[in-house]
Amino acid sequence: MGQHALPGAKELRKTRAPGHCKFFFWLVMHDRFWTAARRKRHNLQDNDNCNFCDQHPEEISHLLLSCVFARETWFMVLRRCNIQQVSPLPTSTDLFEWWCRSRKQLRKELRKGFDSLLLLVAWLLWKEIRNQRVFQGKSQTVSELVALILDEAKVWAYAGHTHFFMLFPEFSQTPPSVAHLATGRDTFLL
């Protein structure tokens, strides 16, 4: 009574992803991240420009969807899955509207993988912005970020998210040895 459903909430609940990624995306849905635009609204900083493109205010939907860096990342990842037709357009401004519209354009057997991929790409885009660019003063190219996303998707697939095998046929169904996966990265598998 008196509540309204958030777009994408039902899909998020059904999505297979590590808990920290689902919690991250739940916070994104509620616009609870301290982006530069939000910090500026609270008089915590003067500049609210995006760290990727330096052209628009740094809001969460911009960072994860409509920024030039994010759109290029999405296109390259979705091209690897051969579903680049659902890549975000420059006019795409709402992450959840794009998600719901894009998943309806896909075949039913690809939707679970697409939902998990959405959380993975969004999580790693956020980590690139906050951990690398803002806090550590380092940056990756789009190609390096896409390689990281594909490596992490492979780890997720071998950890039991088998719907990634439908999206990425180049992943073999035979997982590598555990020693190969233990590369020192912070993963939920180890």
Tab-separated table of C-alpha atoms in Angstrom:
chain	number	residue	atom	x	y	z
A	1	MET	CA	0.000	0.000	0.000
A	2	GLY	CA	1.468	3.320	-1.040
A	3	GLN	CA	4.493	1.754	-2.710
A	4	HIS	CA	5.483	1.710	-6.338
A	5	ALA	CA	7.737	-0.780	-8.043
A	6	LEU	CA	11.149	0.308	-9.251
A	7	PRO	CA	11.857	-0.469	-12.896
A	8	GLY	CA	14.228	-3.414	-13.008
A	9	ALA	CA	13.686	-4.534	-9.373
A	10	LYS	CA	12.094	-7.844	-10.349
A	11	GLU	CA	14.830	-8.523	-12.899
A	12	LEU	CA	17.541	-7.679	-10.353
A	13	ARG	CA	16.102	-10.122	-7.833
A	14	LYS	CA	16.257	-12.929	-10.429
A	15	THR	CA	19.715	-12.048	-11.755
A	16	ARG	CA	22.571	-14.388	-10.914
A	17	ALA	CA	25.546	-12.392	-9.689
A	18	PRO	CA	27.699	-12.157	-6.569
A	19	GLY	CA	26.044	-10.443	-3.635
A	20	HIS	CA	28.285	-7.393	-3.728
A	21	CYS	CA	27.349	-6.731	-7.373
A	22	LYS	CA	23.640	-7.123	-6.694
A	23	PHE	CA	23.878	-4.812	-3.666
A	24	PHE	CA	25.831	-2.299	-5.750
A	25	PHE	CA	23.128	-2.360	-8.420
A	26	TRP	CA	20.367	-2.054	-5.813
A	27	LEU	CA	22.085	1.141	-4.615
A	28	VAL	CA	22.301	2.321	-8.236
A	29	MET	CA	18.552	1.744	-8.608
A	30	HIS	CA	17.916	3.920	-5.566
A	31	ASP	CA	20.406	6.602	-6.706
A	32	ARG	CA	22.372	6.314	-3.474
A	33	PHE	CA	25.913	6.691	-4.801
A	34	TRP	CA	28.042	9.684	-3.989
A	35	THR	CA	28.752	10.764	-7.517
A	36	ALA	CA	30.291	14.164	-8.193
A	37	ALA	CA	26.861	15.643	-9.008
A	38	ARG	CA	25.460	14.459	-5.672
A	39	ARG	CA	28.489	15.727	-3.744
A	40	LYS	CA	28.123	19.102	-5.470
A	41	ARG	CA	24.419	19.254	-4.512
A	42	HIS	CA	25.496	18.730	-0.885
A	43	ASN	CA	28.206	21.430	-1.175
A	44	LEU	CA	30.991	18.882	-0.717
A	45	GLN	CA	32.816	19.811	-3.910
A	46	ASP	CA	32.766	22.491	-6.589
A	47	ASN	CA	33.133	20.487	-9.806
A	48	ASP	CA	30.629	17.837	-10.890
A	49	ASN	CA	32.138	16.891	-14.259
A	50	CYS	CA	32.407	13.252	-15.282
A	51	ASN	CA	35.872	11.730	-14.746
A	52	PHE	CA	35.614	9.826	-18.030
A	53	CYS	CA	34.465	12.431	-20.533
A	54	ASP	CA	34.686	15.707	-18.564
A	55	GLN	CA	31.653	16.937	-20.556
A	56	HIS	CA	28.550	16.145	-18.492
A	57	PRO	CA	27.660	16.060	-14.786
A	58	GLU	CA	28.779	12.835	-13.122
A	59	GLU	CA	25.466	11.126	-12.372
A	60	ILE	CA	25.157	7.362	-11.979
A	61	SER	CA	23.172	6.762	-15.203
A	62	HIS	CA	25.636	8.908	-17.114
A	63	LEU	CA	28.636	7.027	-15.697
A	64	LEU	CA	27.227	3.577	-16.369
A	65	LEU	CA	25.376	4.185	-19.633
A	66	SER	CA	25.520	7.449	-21.563
A	67	CYS	CA	29.128	8.553	-21.072
A	68	VAL	CA	31.273	8.137	-24.193
A	69	PHE	CA	33.644	5.818	-22.302
A	70	ALA	CA	30.751	3.699	-20.996
A	71	ARG	CA	29.022	3.480	-24.393
A	72	GLU	CA	32.241	2.375	-26.058
A	73	THR	CA	32.787	-0.219	-23.335
A	74	TRP	CA	29.227	-1.523	-23.718
A	75	PHE	CA	29.558	-1.738	-27.489
A	76	MET	CA	32.836	-3.670	-27.346
A	77	VAL	CA	31.539	-6.122	-24.721
A	78	LEU	CA	28.196	-6.655	-26.467
A	79	ARG	CA	29.958	-7.072	-29.817
A	80	ARG	CA	31.934	-9.964	-28.292
A	81	CYS	CA	28.562	-11.560	-27.456
A	82	ASN	CA	27.220	-10.753	-30.946
A	83	ILE	CA	24.371	-8.695	-29.467
A	84	GLN	CA	25.729	-5.229	-30.277
A	85	GLN	CA	22.292	-4.220	-31.599
A	86	VAL	CA	21.229	-3.506	-27.991
A	87	SER	CA	24.193	-1.201	-27.304
A	88	PRO	CA	23.201	2.075	-25.647
A	89	LEU	CA	22.682	5.013	-27.958
A	90	PRO	CA	23.869	8.562	-27.244
A	91	THR	CA	20.234	9.396	-26.469
A	92	SER	CA	19.974	6.636	-23.827
A	93	THR	CA	19.865	8.387	-20.474
A	94	ASP	CA	18.045	6.004	-18.136
A	95	LEU	CA	19.921	2.810	-17.272
A	96	PHE	CA	16.873	0.807	-16.192
A	97	GLU	CA	14.742	1.807	-19.160
A	98	TRP	CA	17.593	0.742	-21.481
A	99	TRP	CA	18.031	-2.530	-19.558
A	100	CYS	CA	14.353	-3.499	-19.735
A	101	ARG	CA	14.047	-2.476	-23.395
A	102	SER	CA	17.260	-4.281	-24.409
A	103	ARG	CA	16.486	-7.547	-22.665
A	104	LYS	CA	13.125	-7.714	-24.490
A	105	GLN	CA	14.977	-7.512	-27.814
A	106	LEU	CA	17.049	-10.605	-26.995
A	107	ARG	CA	16.120	-14.244	-27.364
A	108	LYS	CA	14.825	-15.685	-24.112
A	109	GLU	CA	17.830	-17.996	-23.603
A	110	LEU	CA	20.225	-15.001	-23.674
A	111	ARG	CA	18.380	-12.846	-21.131
A	112	LYS	CA	19.831	-14.401	-17.963
A	113	GLY	CA	23.338	-13.969	-19.293
A	114	PHE	CA	22.603	-10.400	-20.382
A	115	ASP	CA	21.236	-9.536	-16.928
A	116	SER	CA	24.349	-10.886	-15.210
A	117	LEU	CA	26.576	-9.170	-17.771
A	118	LEU	CA	24.822	-5.875	-17.056
A	119	LEU	CA	25.713	-6.112	-13.369
A	120	LEU	CA	29.283	-7.145	-14.144
A	121	VAL	CA	29.929	-4.301	-16.595
A	122	ALA	CA	28.273	-1.724	-14.335
A	123	TRP	CA	30.307	-2.933	-11.334
A	124	LEU	CA	33.617	-2.797	-13.198
A	125	LEU	CA	32.829	0.591	-14.748
A	126	TRP	CA	32.184	1.929	-11.238
A	127	LYS	CA	35.396	0.388	-9.927
A	128	GLU	CA	37.328	1.981	-12.795
A	129	ILE	CA	35.861	5.395	-11.967
A	130	ARG	CA	36.256	5.299	-8.202
A	131	ASN	CA	39.180	3.023	-7.453
A	132	GLN	CA	41.379	3.725	-10.427
A	133	ARG	CA	40.704	7.253	-11.641
A	134	VAL	CA	39.556	9.101	-8.539
A	135	PHE	CA	41.368	7.430	-5.670
A	136	GLN	CA	44.506	5.998	-7.293
A	137	GLY	CA	44.992	8.516	-10.104
A	138	LYS	CA	45.361	5.717	-12.691
A	139	SER	CA	43.238	5.003	-15.712
A	140	GLN	CA	42.638	2.148	-18.107
A	141	THR	CA	41.785	2.296	-21.773
A	142	VAL	CA	38.483	0.907	-22.988
A	143	SER	CA	40.294	-2.126	-24.423
A	144	GLU	CA	41.953	-2.872	-21.082
A	145	LEU	CA	38.628	-2.555	-19.257
A	146	VAL	CA	36.893	-4.818	-21.784
A	147	ALA	CA	39.663	-7.421	-21.327
A	148	LEU	CA	39.132	-7.223	-17.552
A	149	ILE	CA	35.362	-7.622	-18.003
A	150	LEU	CA	35.830	-10.672	-20.230
A	151	ASP	CA	38.285	-12.234	-17.773
A	152	GLU	CA	35.858	-11.696	-14.911
A	153	ALA	CA	32.950	-13.064	-16.991
A	154	LYS	CA	35.013	-16.188	-17.609
A	155	VAL	CA	35.643	-16.547	-13.865
A	156	TRP	CA	31.921	-16.128	-13.181
A	157	ALA	CA	31.130	-18.772	-15.830
A	158	TYR	CA	33.550	-21.257	-14.299
A	159	ALA	CA	32.173	-20.481	-10.843
A	160	GLY	CA	28.721	-21.658	-11.893
A	161	HIS	CA	27.118	-18.835	-13.887
A	162	THR	CA	26.755	-21.147	-16.866
A	163	HIS	CA	24.471	-18.783	-18.791
A	164	PHE	CA	27.653	-16.874	-19.763
A	165	PHE	CA	28.562	-19.822	-21.992
A	166	MET	CA	25.551	-18.878	-24.165
A	167	LEU	CA	26.796	-15.281	-24.490
A	168	PHE	CA	30.473	-16.124	-24.916
A	169	PRO	CA	30.815	-19.308	-26.977
A	170	GLU	CA	34.600	-18.861	-26.977
A	171	PHE	CA	34.637	-19.793	-23.282
A	172	SER	CA	35.154	-23.517	-23.196
A	173	GLN	CA	32.981	-25.484	-20.797
A	174	THR	CA	36.133	-27.014	-19.277
A	175	PRO	CA	37.370	-24.751	-16.503
A	176	PRO	CA	41.093	-24.145	-16.090
A	177	SER	CA	42.841	-25.297	-12.967
A	178	VAL	CA	42.148	-23.404	-9.748
A	179	ALA	CA	45.807	-22.334	-9.643
A	180	HIS	CA	45.290	-20.576	-12.987
A	181	LEU	CA	42.290	-18.660	-11.608
A	182	ALA	CA	44.156	-17.585	-8.472
A	183	THR	CA	45.866	-14.627	-10.099
A	184	GLY	CA	45.709	-12.401	-7.061
A	185	ARG	CA	42.564	-10.557	-8.202
A	186	ASP	CA	39.802	-9.988	-5.719
A	187	THR	CA	37.169	-12.476	-6.850
A	188	PHE	CA	34.294	-14.132	-5.108
A	189	LEU	CA	35.454	-17.559	-6.252
A	190	LEU	CA	38.525	-17.853	-4.053
